[in-house]
Amino acid sequence: MAGMSAFVAALSPLKDMDPDDIPSLDGFLQNHYKEMSDQDMSGALQRIQDEVKKRYQADVVVRDVKPTEGVEFVYALNLSRCVGCRRCASACVEENNQSRDQDMSYIRVLEMPMGTIDIEKGDHTYDHPTVPADDHFYMPIQCHHCAAAPCVKVCPVGATWTEPDGLTVVDYDWCIGCRYCEAACPYWARRFNFTQPELPAEEINPNMSYLSNRPRSKGVMEKCTFCLHRTREGKMPACLEACPVGARKFGNVLDPQSSVAQILKTKRVFVLKEDVGTLPRFFYYFDERAAQHEPPAPEKLAPSRHEGEGR
Amino acid sequence: MKEYGRFLFRCFRVSFVGNRMYHAWMLLLTVLALIGLNAYAKQLVQGLATTGMTDQVSWGLYISNFTFLVGMAAAAVMLVIPVYLYRNRELHDLVIFGELLAVAAIFMCLAFVVVDMGRPDRMHHMFMKFNFPMSMLTWDVIVLNVYLLLNMHICGYLVYCAYHKRKPGALFYIPFVFLAIVWAVSIHTVTAFLYVGLGGRPFWNSAIIAPRFLASAFAAGPAFLILTLSVLDKWTSYEVPRKAIMTLRNIVTVALIINMFLLACEVFTEFYTGSAHGVSARYLFLGLHGHSALVPWIWTAIGLNTFALAVLCLPVSRRQGWLNVACGSLFIGIWIEKGMGLIIPGFIPSPLGEIVEYTPTLNESLISIGIWAFGLALYTIFVRITIPVLSGKLTVDRLYEFGAATVPAESDASSTGSPR
């Protein structure tokens, strides 16, 4: 008898469980994204909309935006232009309904001393009144949407995979939260919800999709999706639109006229950690002429604070 | 079937009977396990933010303990090999204690994995979409569970036969014993491959990790058994053959020498090359840019292991007291080496070169201690049941003499009801 009561007492913190955290039966029984029928999907989207409404008191539209055939998305980033203002990182947090109190931005900007591209020499927490700092360049890093993605390989339940248009996505309703993918990623591109994301209702971006920016629950992984709810409909990713110096280029590499296809053809591009064999779809390049002869001297900007929350 | 139910019921009852020491020990373990359960309930409510883990160091104390305990489970076969391959008779009766340790250790492993999961409520997704054979984690799920079943079968069969005073049919367990030997190597190898297979983590991406895991496990596992047997020898009527302990001592000594040799090989490669890939090792052994949280840990581990090795190589370790000291210190040394010395530094610095240090929080420590207490309680109960059965005091026609034992001292025991 004493044993039983001790057992119950030990479990007593469970009574503080937020009822919204307890999975609904529909959520519990929901199938994997790829296994869902159209009807299952519309049911799931409705359920998610209702849950967002209940938790955040916000009216939102959650859609399932599908890839287009003949499209493979690629990102190219001009290191000669980037000034390290971190506006991309802040825009990412807003667009993707990320938790405001955790360091969740999918983009990390490193301040690099001239003369090296060894990212271990980068400064993650630089904090100047204006950027760029003299004798430094800046290297934003986010998910590289690898063609041979280690995170996809290691996931025990197939909750993360590569879409036909090259995007590595997560089914937040399928992830079991083992964080093996986070250990596997060589680019530190994945983020885990260690607690319930804190997201003010008035700041919610109501244009949501199942595989990208709908609110996540605690205990699951999330990551950059190249803003697929925008880019699959012909728009540019939020980080690109936020960039004040045009350092970011994005598009369909299978279209020879696209800017990214041109950059890959004409510029000296490189990928990070090519030796780990991940075949990234995220390329860096320098403007050769500018870098060698006339270093760009853009006007100085006030940067967003580190942690992507300096808004 | 009904007969088996009665057997289980009798085992259940025996597990509540014992002297005052036994009750105090079990009470302590129960309290610790409940405190751990309480801490886990808090973690369920608030999420893994109650741990010291971050996006940079995304595995911590739980996975460290998991890794260590896989080794403990695998090490059970270090008793089995001499018995069945080399016909070492002294160890024969002790095999069962190794197998029982394996069962308890696997239960602890599974518990550590579950508490590490962000969404344990989605465990069933494993059955619905199993990324086999790509994900090493799926391999680990398979090998661990099969190993658990193998050992439960072997132990259960041997004990049940003894209960019925039957001679165990060789066909029913010997093939499983041999399978379990191979399987034991596989569980620790696959667990090593979890880490080794990650190209983005140079600290783990080394072929020597699997052999190191095995060597350290084959030192720590038998060391734990020596400690268990010495407790049994001292506090119970069970007599442990001296020669068996000495055989185990030899196993521990050789495994520890190999383990330290492999560690030295690793250290040489990391430091002499001077490559940027050695940066985690530098952080671990020397500290990096003023961050040195793990430095005291690893040097403590090396100190304990060196001390243990020195004692084991000297004749004093023939005395049980010194042998226990050596076993205890190498057990702790290897526990540190596998957790703070192998899992954590793999994350520091992060793949982007950021140094974020890791310190376990109180809550996750309580959960870990709770799981250890739960596992030790399981093991104690297993041993408690097995000894009277194997020594013929509890059989199908001879009920264990409950009256002979001390009167149950606390409420836990009295709640089981009076003897029939």
XYZ file of C-alpha atoms in Angstrom:
731
model
C 0.000 0.000 0.000
C 2.788 2.377 0.954
C 4.555 1.272 -2.200
C 1.585 2.195 -4.342
C 1.198 5.625 -2.813
C 4.925 6.295 -3.184
C 4.600 5.316 -6.841
C 1.692 7.671 -7.371
C 3.490 10.457 -5.520
C 6.499 9.964 -7.772
C 4.316 10.439 -10.821
C 2.549 13.510 -9.410
C 4.398 16.080 -11.592
C 2.423 14.676 -14.519
C -0.656 16.558 -13.312
C 1.046 19.767 -14.452
C 1.141 18.462 -18.000
C -0.260 20.990 -20.448
C -3.387 19.308 -21.865
C -2.374 20.600 -25.307
C 0.792 18.507 -25.041
C -1.097 15.264 -24.759
C -1.367 13.831 -28.244
C -4.905 13.531 -29.576
C -6.090 10.142 -30.739
C -6.077 11.339 -34.357
C -2.565 12.599 -33.950
C -1.511 9.355 -32.311
C -2.942 7.244 -35.105
C -1.798 9.510 -37.928
C 0.295 7.808 -40.571
C 3.670 8.825 -42.000
C 3.521 11.741 -44.454
C 4.326 9.564 -47.438
C 1.737 6.960 -46.512
C -1.175 9.353 -46.077
C -4.010 9.384 -48.573
C -5.435 12.726 -49.751
C -8.264 12.259 -47.314
C -5.871 11.476 -44.431
C -3.922 14.589 -45.330
C -6.901 16.921 -45.353
C -7.916 15.491 -41.978
C -4.411 16.036 -40.625
C -4.267 19.611 -41.960
C -7.606 20.381 -40.335
C -6.449 18.894 -37.042
C -3.249 20.961 -37.130
C -5.218 24.134 -37.900
C -7.510 23.444 -34.955
C -4.603 22.768 -32.645
C -2.869 26.006 -33.644
C -6.120 27.859 -33.081
C -6.493 26.322 -29.641
C -2.935 26.873 -28.505
C -2.154 30.249 -30.094
C -5.633 31.691 -30.765
C -4.567 32.360 -34.325
C -6.443 31.665 -37.553
C -4.026 30.072 -39.930
C -4.065 28.114 -43.163
C -2.035 24.924 -43.240
C -1.486 23.422 -46.677
C 0.466 20.553 -48.133
C 2.534 22.177 -50.879
C 3.842 19.570 -53.294
C 7.080 19.637 -55.321
C 7.067 20.403 -59.038
C 8.574 17.950 -61.466
C 11.777 19.023 -63.189
C 12.809 21.265 -60.320
C 15.878 20.870 -58.141
C 16.483 23.727 -55.755
C 19.969 25.018 -55.131
C 21.298 27.898 -53.051
C 24.361 29.995 -53.826
C 25.848 32.502 -51.418
C 28.238 35.257 -52.407
C 30.808 35.593 -49.639
C 32.210 38.765 -51.184
C 28.922 40.501 -50.609
C 27.703 39.211 -47.258
C 28.217 41.825 -44.553
C 27.171 39.726 -41.577
C 24.066 41.719 -40.611
C 22.167 38.558 -39.618
C 18.935 39.845 -41.180
C 18.595 36.468 -42.894
C 18.670 34.719 -39.516
C 15.981 37.016 -38.060
C 13.771 36.747 -41.129
C 14.061 32.971 -40.903
C 12.791 32.942 -37.318
C 9.756 35.056 -38.249
C 8.902 33.252 -41.444
C 9.172 29.796 -39.965
C 7.295 30.409 -36.714
C 10.293 29.494 -34.650
C 10.397 29.698 -30.913
C 11.305 33.235 -29.849
C 13.016 32.324 -26.594
C 15.360 29.637 -27.818
C 18.322 29.891 -30.127
C 16.438 28.265 -32.970
C 17.338 30.185 -36.123
C 18.240 27.773 -38.883
C 20.982 30.173 -39.997
C 24.229 30.697 -38.132
C 26.449 33.530 -39.375
C 30.163 33.118 -38.666
C 32.540 36.061 -38.599
C 35.705 34.851 -40.248
C 39.150 36.414 -40.118
C 40.591 37.095 -43.566
C 43.016 34.467 -44.745
C 41.164 31.306 -43.833
C 37.987 29.438 -44.592
C 38.410 27.094 -41.651
C 35.049 27.482 -39.945
C 36.572 26.548 -36.611
C 38.198 29.978 -36.655
C 34.807 31.624 -37.005
C 33.192 33.736 -34.300
C 29.544 32.827 -33.644
C 28.704 35.540 -31.146
C 30.259 38.659 -32.674
C 28.566 41.800 -31.498
C 29.625 45.103 -33.088
C 27.695 48.350 -33.383
C 28.063 48.096 -37.147
C 29.103 45.447 -39.624
C 31.124 44.461 -41.556
C 34.083 44.587 -39.177
C 37.393 45.417 -40.790
C 39.493 42.492 -41.987
C 36.677 40.021 -41.644
C 34.254 38.282 -43.929
C 31.027 36.549 -43.052
C 29.834 33.035 -43.661
C 26.163 32.206 -43.080
C 25.571 28.463 -42.646
C 22.235 26.678 -42.816
C 20.956 23.313 -44.013
C 22.819 22.303 -47.160
C 20.054 19.981 -48.365
C 22.631 17.347 -49.176
C 22.104 14.893 -52.009
C 23.675 12.228 -49.781
C 22.282 13.469 -46.491
C 23.668 11.711 -43.402
C 20.657 12.811 -41.353
C 18.303 10.962 -43.694
C 20.449 7.862 -43.571
C 20.501 7.615 -39.773
C 16.866 8.330 -38.910
C 15.509 5.078 -37.433
C 11.893 5.796 -38.355
C 12.279 7.559 -41.704
C 10.914 10.803 -40.267
C 13.306 12.839 -42.395
C 13.904 12.361 -46.103
C 14.875 14.089 -49.345
C 12.022 15.322 -51.494
C 12.059 14.990 -55.316
C 13.040 18.652 -55.633
C 16.064 18.140 -53.406
C 14.713 19.458 -50.119
C 15.457 17.593 -46.918
C 12.310 17.724 -44.803
C 11.029 16.432 -41.468
C 7.593 15.040 -40.663
C 7.193 16.684 -37.254
C 4.361 14.298 -36.477
C 6.537 11.272 -37.084
C 9.827 12.258 -35.421
C 10.493 10.363 -32.183
C 13.080 12.861 -30.961
C 16.136 10.585 -30.714
C 18.387 13.333 -32.119
C 20.527 10.892 -34.078
C 20.175 13.163 -37.132
C 21.484 16.084 -35.114
C 24.576 14.069 -34.236
C 25.001 13.020 -37.864
C 24.786 16.456 -39.500
C 28.233 17.866 -40.354
C 26.791 21.379 -40.795
C 24.953 21.676 -37.491
C 21.805 22.427 -39.448
C 19.245 20.744 -37.221
C 17.464 22.074 -34.183
C 15.662 20.202 -31.443
C 12.685 21.498 -29.479
C 13.979 20.941 -25.978
C 10.799 22.542 -24.668
C 7.495 23.842 -25.974
C 8.268 26.624 -28.497
C 7.315 30.061 -27.230
C 5.512 31.912 -30.000
C 3.412 35.079 -29.500
C 0.039 34.823 -31.279
C 0.383 38.217 -32.939
C 3.703 37.241 -34.511
C 2.466 34.026 -36.099
C 2.960 33.711 -39.823
C -0.419 32.272 -40.887
C 0.799 30.965 -44.250
C 1.828 27.491 -43.166
C 2.594 24.146 -44.677
C 2.762 20.636 -43.272
C 6.424 20.048 -44.080
C 7.782 23.483 -43.258
C 6.713 26.291 -40.964
C 3.713 25.005 -39.023
C 4.337 25.212 -35.253
C 6.310 22.304 -33.897
C 5.683 20.446 -30.665
C 8.297 19.934 -28.004
C 10.513 16.914 -28.411
C 10.877 16.927 -32.207
C 13.534 18.025 -34.680
C 13.176 20.854 -37.139
C 15.352 22.450 -39.795
C 15.583 24.759 -42.793
C 13.304 23.707 -45.642
C 14.378 26.442 -48.068
C 10.943 27.909 -47.148
C 9.209 25.312 -49.317
C 5.783 26.862 -48.712
C 7.134 29.906 -50.579
C 9.672 28.503 -52.990
C 7.464 25.734 -54.346
C 5.066 28.467 -55.371
C 7.636 30.556 -57.169
C 8.623 32.899 -54.362
C 12.079 33.292 -52.895
C 13.118 32.069 -49.417
C 12.643 34.575 -46.586
C 16.379 34.748 -45.895
C 17.040 35.773 -49.511
C 14.405 38.496 -49.461
C 15.784 39.858 -46.214
C 19.351 40.141 -47.505
C 20.163 43.868 -47.984
C 23.233 43.284 -50.171
C 22.011 40.588 -52.549
C 24.463 37.985 -51.370
C 21.936 35.190 -51.687
C 20.835 33.484 -54.907
C 18.300 30.711 -55.099
C 16.594 28.804 -57.854
C 16.102 25.719 -59.966
C 19.449 24.367 -61.034
C 17.821 22.259 -63.766
C 16.781 25.471 -65.516
C 19.905 26.645 -67.396
C 18.639 30.233 -67.385
C 18.361 30.426 -63.604
C 20.817 32.571 -61.698
C 22.072 29.611 -59.690
C 22.761 27.579 -62.835
C 24.720 30.542 -64.209
C 26.669 30.938 -60.981
C 27.596 27.252 -60.864
C 28.761 27.512 -64.463
C 30.748 30.735 -64.291
C 31.892 31.326 -60.723
C 34.462 29.570 -58.613
C 32.121 27.850 -56.232
C 32.891 25.543 -53.353
C 30.939 23.565 -50.791
C 31.658 23.205 -47.097
C 33.364 20.035 -45.918
C 33.421 18.444 -49.334
C 35.499 15.639 -47.812
C 32.564 14.211 -45.859
C 30.859 13.268 -49.113
C 27.458 14.785 -48.429
C 27.046 16.484 -51.851
C 25.489 19.739 -50.602
C 23.025 21.779 -52.638
C 24.330 24.910 -50.945
C 27.274 26.604 -52.678
C 29.558 29.442 -51.651
C 31.415 31.679 -54.045
C 33.444 34.865 -54.198
C 33.289 37.613 -56.771
C 36.836 37.075 -57.984
C 37.480 40.539 -59.310
C 35.967 42.317 -56.368
C 37.720 40.123 -53.856
C 41.148 40.593 -55.403
C 41.194 44.138 -56.640
C 38.482 46.222 -55.193
C 37.174 44.879 -51.918
C 33.548 45.910 -51.588
C 33.026 48.695 -49.105
C 29.304 48.561 -48.510
C 27.776 51.007 -46.120
C 27.913 49.827 -42.554
C 24.768 48.273 -41.122
C 23.508 47.671 -37.626
C 23.356 43.906 -37.207
C 20.670 41.816 -35.591
C 21.806 40.331 -32.328
C 23.157 36.825 -32.107
C 20.535 34.105 -31.435
C 18.322 35.459 -34.168
C 16.140 37.296 -31.730
C 17.284 40.876 -31.995
C 14.125 42.083 -33.540
C 1.148 -23.509 -17.778
C -0.425 -23.362 -14.344
C 2.716 -24.922 -12.998
C 4.780 -22.143 -14.538
C 2.493 -19.552 -12.992
C 3.080 -21.081 -9.591
C 6.826 -21.027 -10.257
C 6.679 -17.315 -11.081
C 4.551 -16.651 -8.009
C 7.008 -18.453 -5.757
C 9.892 -16.530 -7.302
C 7.960 -13.333 -6.716
C 7.509 -14.210 -3.071
C 11.112 -15.174 -2.542
C 12.154 -11.796 -3.839
C 10.544 -10.179 -0.803
C 12.281 -12.413 1.691
C 15.693 -11.738 3.060
C 17.700 -10.534 5.994
C 17.779 -6.984 7.233
C 20.654 -6.006 4.928
C 18.706 -7.217 1.938
C 15.648 -5.239 2.913
C 17.642 -2.102 3.579
C 19.370 -2.455 0.215
C 16.116 -3.013 -1.654
C 14.431 -0.148 0.178
C 17.284 2.159 -0.796
C 17.058 1.092 -4.436
C 13.278 1.470 -4.470
C 13.493 4.979 -3.050
C 16.148 5.981 -5.581
C 14.156 4.481 -8.433
C 11.038 6.375 -7.353
C 12.982 9.630 -7.105
C 14.175 8.944 -10.633
C 10.630 8.270 -11.771
C 9.559 11.549 -10.204
C 12.326 13.370 -12.078
C 11.264 11.682 -15.300
C 7.675 12.818 -14.782
C 9.010 16.377 -14.572
C 10.992 15.860 -17.745
C 7.901 14.574 -19.529
C 6.020 17.729 -18.589
C 8.714 20.289 -19.372
C 10.637 18.537 -22.099
C 14.323 17.737 -22.407
C 15.105 21.340 -21.465
C 15.325 19.907 -17.938
C 18.590 18.281 -19.024
C 21.922 19.945 -19.690
C 21.742 18.975 -23.347
C 21.717 21.584 -26.099
C 21.623 21.630 -29.873
C 25.414 21.568 -29.718
C 25.771 18.698 -27.241
C 22.655 16.792 -28.179
C 23.444 13.559 -26.345
C 24.543 13.498 -22.742
C 24.382 11.414 -19.629
C 21.603 9.138 -20.907
C 23.346 7.970 -24.053
C 26.658 7.743 -22.174
C 25.112 5.376 -19.661
C 23.381 3.506 -22.449
C 26.702 2.931 -24.195
C 28.393 1.819 -21.014
C 25.589 -0.584 -20.144
C 25.557 -2.174 -23.583
C 29.130 -3.061 -22.732
C 28.095 -4.510 -19.376
C 25.521 -6.647 -21.112
C 27.983 -7.829 -23.721
C 30.538 -8.669 -21.058
C 28.322 -11.371 -19.624
C 29.739 -13.708 -22.247
C 33.211 -13.329 -20.829
C 32.069 -15.886 -18.280
C 30.409 -18.055 -20.842
C 33.333 -18.369 -23.232
C 35.718 -20.109 -20.818
C 32.988 -22.462 -19.672
C 31.710 -23.656 -22.996
C 34.728 -23.168 -25.214
C 37.465 -24.187 -22.800
C 35.446 -26.425 -20.496
C 36.391 -24.410 -17.457
C 34.356 -26.129 -14.757
C 34.938 -23.635 -11.956
C 33.033 -20.972 -13.762
C 30.166 -23.182 -14.793
C 27.863 -22.389 -11.916
C 28.616 -18.718 -12.197
C 27.591 -18.362 -15.828
C 24.040 -17.710 -14.790
C 25.080 -14.610 -12.838
C 26.670 -13.191 -15.946
C 23.591 -13.890 -18.033
C 21.343 -12.333 -15.408
C 23.567 -9.277 -15.393
C 23.115 -9.104 -19.153
C 19.337 -9.140 -18.787
C 19.339 -6.419 -16.128
C 21.814 -4.316 -18.121
C 19.706 -4.495 -21.290
C 16.645 -3.375 -19.347
C 18.661 -0.394 -18.147
C 19.846 0.302 -21.705
C 16.288 0.343 -22.989
C 15.250 2.635 -20.135
C 18.086 5.052 -20.931
C 17.081 5.174 -24.581
C 13.454 5.824 -23.695
C 14.228 8.690 -21.325
C 16.441 10.217 -24.003
C 13.621 10.295 -26.550
C 11.805 13.540 -27.142
C 8.584 11.733 -28.056
C 8.427 8.369 -26.292
C 4.692 8.326 -27.066
C 5.630 7.664 -30.700
C 7.579 4.500 -30.033
C 5.156 2.563 -32.216
C 6.475 4.436 -35.273
C 9.389 2.007 -35.074
C 7.074 -0.819 -36.028
C 5.338 1.123 -38.775
C 8.325 2.551 -40.621
C 11.620 0.943 -39.748
C 14.575 2.451 -41.616
C 16.405 -0.869 -41.833
C 19.147 -1.506 -42.899
C 20.203 2.118 -43.483
C 20.011 3.407 -39.923
C 22.467 1.910 -37.455
C 19.968 2.682 -34.723
C 17.543 0.144 -36.191
C 20.347 -2.436 -36.119
C 20.882 -1.605 -32.490
C 17.189 -2.009 -31.699
C 17.246 -5.459 -33.265
C 20.463 -6.770 -31.740
C 19.666 -5.493 -28.254
C 16.195 -6.972 -28.164
C 17.303 -10.309 -29.582
C 20.135 -10.408 -27.066
C 17.647 -9.728 -24.313
C 15.434 -12.597 -25.470
C 18.389 -14.966 -25.828
C 19.588 -14.317 -22.312
C 16.122 -14.411 -20.809
C 15.615 -17.771 -22.460
C 18.918 -19.206 -21.257
C 18.499 -17.991 -17.675
C 14.828 -18.818 -17.494
C 15.343 -22.289 -18.881
C 18.246 -23.168 -16.588
C 16.490 -21.863 -13.488
C 13.202 -23.538 -14.345
C 14.977 -26.857 -14.910
C 16.701 -26.564 -11.556
C 13.345 -25.785 -9.987
C 11.982 -28.972 -11.470
C 15.192 -30.824 -10.570
C 15.523 -31.780 -14.229
C 18.802 -31.884 -16.057
C 18.709 -29.129 -18.685
C 18.417 -30.558 -22.197
C 21.573 -29.523 -24.019
C 19.690 -28.967 -27.253
C 17.431 -26.438 -25.600
C 20.117 -24.109 -24.424
C 23.622 -24.889 -25.699
C 22.931 -23.602 -29.242
C 21.515 -20.430 -27.706
C 24.577 -20.031 -25.540
C 26.825 -20.096 -28.589
C 24.530 -17.750 -30.432
C 24.595 -15.420 -27.438
C 28.399 -15.350 -27.517
C 28.408 -14.117 -31.104
C 25.496 -11.823 -30.375
C 27.237 -10.210 -27.415
C 30.056 -9.098 -29.683
C 27.479 -7.823 -32.144
C 25.601 -5.641 -29.663
C 28.666 -3.706 -28.702
C 30.001 -3.538 -32.224
C 26.727 -2.206 -33.573
C 26.543 0.305 -30.723
C 30.053 1.464 -31.618
C 28.994 1.750 -35.265
C 26.260 4.183 -34.194
C 29.050 6.661 -33.560
C 31.732 5.404 -35.899
C 29.458 5.756 -38.917
C 29.122 9.526 -38.606
C 31.514 11.180 -41.037
C 30.780 14.606 -39.638
C 32.195 13.685 -36.224
C 35.907 12.985 -36.705
C 36.394 12.159 -33.016
C 34.161 9.103 -33.386
C 34.948 8.374 -36.999
C 37.694 5.943 -36.047
C 37.832 2.211 -36.703
C 39.336 1.596 -33.288
C 36.169 2.557 -31.399
C 34.499 -0.856 -31.705
C 37.532 -2.800 -30.432
C 37.933 -0.223 -27.671
C 34.313 -0.682 -26.671
C 34.744 -4.438 -26.479
C 37.984 -4.270 -24.515
C 36.600 -1.796 -22.000
C 33.393 -3.788 -21.652
C 35.276 -7.017 -21.075
C 37.135 -5.300 -18.269
C 34.198 -3.513 -16.613
C 31.668 -6.355 -16.905
C 33.686 -9.101 -15.200
C 34.909 -6.513 -12.677
C 31.297 -5.904 -11.728
C 30.741 -9.660 -11.457
C 33.740 -9.999 -9.151
C 32.193 -7.363 -6.910
C 28.822 -9.122 -7.004
C 30.338 -12.495 -6.210
C 32.329 -11.107 -3.348
C 29.131 -9.644 -1.899
C 27.413 -13.017 -2.294
C 30.376 -14.778 -0.743
C 30.412 -12.490 2.243
C 26.731 -11.920 2.959
C 25.016 -15.111 1.850
C 25.520 -18.789 2.383
C 26.429 -19.124 -1.272
C 30.039 -20.192 -1.677
C 31.888 -18.799 -4.619
C 34.775 -20.975 -5.800
C 38.050 -19.092 -5.359
C 39.415 -20.316 -8.673
C 36.495 -18.777 -10.516
C 37.282 -15.364 -9.075
C 40.901 -15.757 -10.125
C 39.856 -16.637 -13.678
C 37.732 -13.513 -13.781
C 40.653 -11.520 -12.426
C 42.789 -12.707 -15.326
C 40.087 -11.739 -17.809
C 39.795 -8.275 -16.296
C 43.549 -7.759 -16.291
C 44.038 -8.731 -19.923
C 41.016 -6.732 -21.097
C 42.187 -3.682 -19.186
C 45.665 -3.897 -20.686
C 44.182 -4.088 -24.184
C 41.817 -1.223 -23.421
C 44.589 1.041 -22.239
C 46.740 0.091 -25.201
C 43.948 0.997 -27.626
C 43.403 4.292 -25.820
C 47.101 5.024 -26.188
C 46.882 4.274 -29.932
C 43.989 6.689 -30.229
C 45.800 9.403 -28.308
C 48.889 9.012 -30.476
C 46.927 9.291 -33.713
C 45.003 12.335 -32.568
C 47.950 14.277 -31.194
C 50.985 13.327 -33.263
C 49.286 14.001 -36.595
C 48.410 17.516 -35.552
C 45.418 17.471 -37.883
C 42.446 19.717 -37.266
C 40.414 16.553 -36.687
C 42.161 16.089 -33.364
C 40.483 19.143 -31.921
C 37.937 17.215 -29.840
C 40.707 15.097 -28.354
C 42.607 18.248 -27.522
C 39.524 19.604 -25.803
C 39.111 16.363 -23.866
C 42.671 15.908 -22.658
C 44.032 19.429 -22.476
C 41.155 21.864 -22.835
C 40.565 24.258 -25.719
C 40.499 28.059 -25.711
C 40.027 28.138 -21.957
C 37.278 25.515 -21.933
C 38.266 22.445 -19.968
C 35.178 20.925 -18.315
C 36.096 17.389 -19.360
C 39.805 17.510 -18.543
C 39.453 16.482 -14.878
C 37.102 13.664 -15.880
C 39.360 11.998 -18.393
C 42.454 12.265 -16.208
C 40.504 10.822 -13.290
C 39.492 7.934 -15.537
C 43.050 7.365 -16.696
C 44.266 7.592 -13.114
C 41.712 5.070 -11.870
C 42.417 2.663 -14.715
C 46.178 2.902 -14.270
C 45.833 2.356 -10.546
C 43.550 -0.634 -11.122
C 45.943 -2.113 -13.635
C 48.866 -1.709 -11.267
C 46.971 -3.433 -8.463
C 45.783 -6.230 -10.743
C 49.317 -6.922 -11.925
C 50.626 -7.159 -8.369
C 50.186 -10.259 -6.205
C 48.165 -8.234 -3.641
C 45.157 -8.481 -5.928
C 44.897 -12.154 -5.017
C 43.423 -10.866 -1.809
C 39.747 -10.139 -2.191
C 39.962 -6.707 -0.561
C 42.515 -5.346 -2.998
C 40.843 -7.069 -5.900
C 37.580 -5.323 -5.024
C 39.316 -1.960 -4.815
C 40.855 -2.520 -8.247
C 37.559 -3.672 -9.747
C 35.654 -0.759 -8.253
C 38.100 1.815 -9.517
C 38.317 0.418 -13.029
C 34.532 0.158 -13.168
C 34.249 3.875 -12.426
C 37.219 4.659 -14.672
C 35.650 2.914 -17.643
C 32.258 4.444 -16.962
C 33.850 7.898 -17.200
C 35.937 6.940 -20.215
C 32.877 5.902 -22.197
C 30.618 8.771 -21.210
C 32.484 11.936 -20.396
C 35.472 10.606 -22.318
C 33.848 9.445 -25.538
C 30.252 10.498 -26.099
C 30.405 14.100 -24.845
C 33.684 15.213 -26.496
C 32.351 13.967 -29.843
C 30.060 17.000 -29.723
C 32.669 19.546 -28.655
C 33.483 21.626 -30.544
C 30.308 21.556 -32.655
C 30.582 20.856 -36.393
C 30.742 24.627 -36.865
C 33.600 24.961 -34.397
C 31.558 26.372 -31.556
C 32.524 25.298 -28.045
C 29.483 24.714 -25.870
C 30.231 22.702 -22.757
C 27.926 20.181 -21.158
C 27.117 19.647 -17.514
C 24.345 17.256 -16.503
C 21.543 18.891 -14.534
C 20.271 17.588 -11.205
C 17.091 16.317 -12.823
C 18.814 14.233 -15.463
C 21.262 12.922 -12.875
C 18.348 11.817 -10.699
C 16.770 10.049 -13.660
C 20.057 8.307 -14.401
C 20.542 7.282 -10.786
C 16.935 6.074 -10.749
C 17.534 3.841 -13.742
C 20.697 2.446 -12.175
C 18.778 1.751 -8.971
C 16.025 0.072 -10.958
C 18.559 -2.083 -12.795
C 20.423 -3.023 -9.641
C 17.133 -3.891 -7.964
C 16.263 -6.134 -10.902
C 19.655 -7.800 -10.731
C 19.386 -8.241 -6.969
C 15.986 -9.869 -7.330
C 17.213 -12.143 -10.122
C 20.141 -13.283 -8.004
C 17.948 -13.562 -4.924
C 15.623 -15.938 -6.762
C 18.312 -17.891 -8.543
C 20.443 -18.835 -5.567
C 17.821 -20.837 -3.618
C 16.613 -22.475 -6.805
C 20.062 -23.535 -7.939
C 21.058 -24.720 -4.489
C 17.904 -26.821 -4.273
C 16.222 -24.829 -1.515
C 13.339 -23.832 -3.709
C 12.056 -26.561 -5.984
C 8.798 -27.850 -7.268
C 8.254 -29.961 -4.138
C 10.227 -28.000 -1.621
C 9.011 -24.601 -0.656
C 11.667 -22.175 0.487
C 11.612 -21.935 4.262
C 10.231 -18.498 4.642
C 10.100 -18.744 8.408
C 13.864 -19.094 8.581
C 14.365 -15.667 7.189
C 14.231 -12.495 9.180
C 10.785 -11.119 9.793
C 9.962 -8.678 6.992
C 11.150 -5.322 8.193
C 9.195 -2.877 6.096
C 5.831 -2.352 4.549
C 6.943 -3.341 1.049
C 7.521 -6.885 2.156
C 4.448 -7.215 4.344
C 2.153 -6.139 1.536
C 2.853 -9.359 -0.331
C 0.459 -11.240 1.896
C 1.071 -14.087 4.271
C 2.556 -17.373 3.104
C -0.001 -19.866 1.984
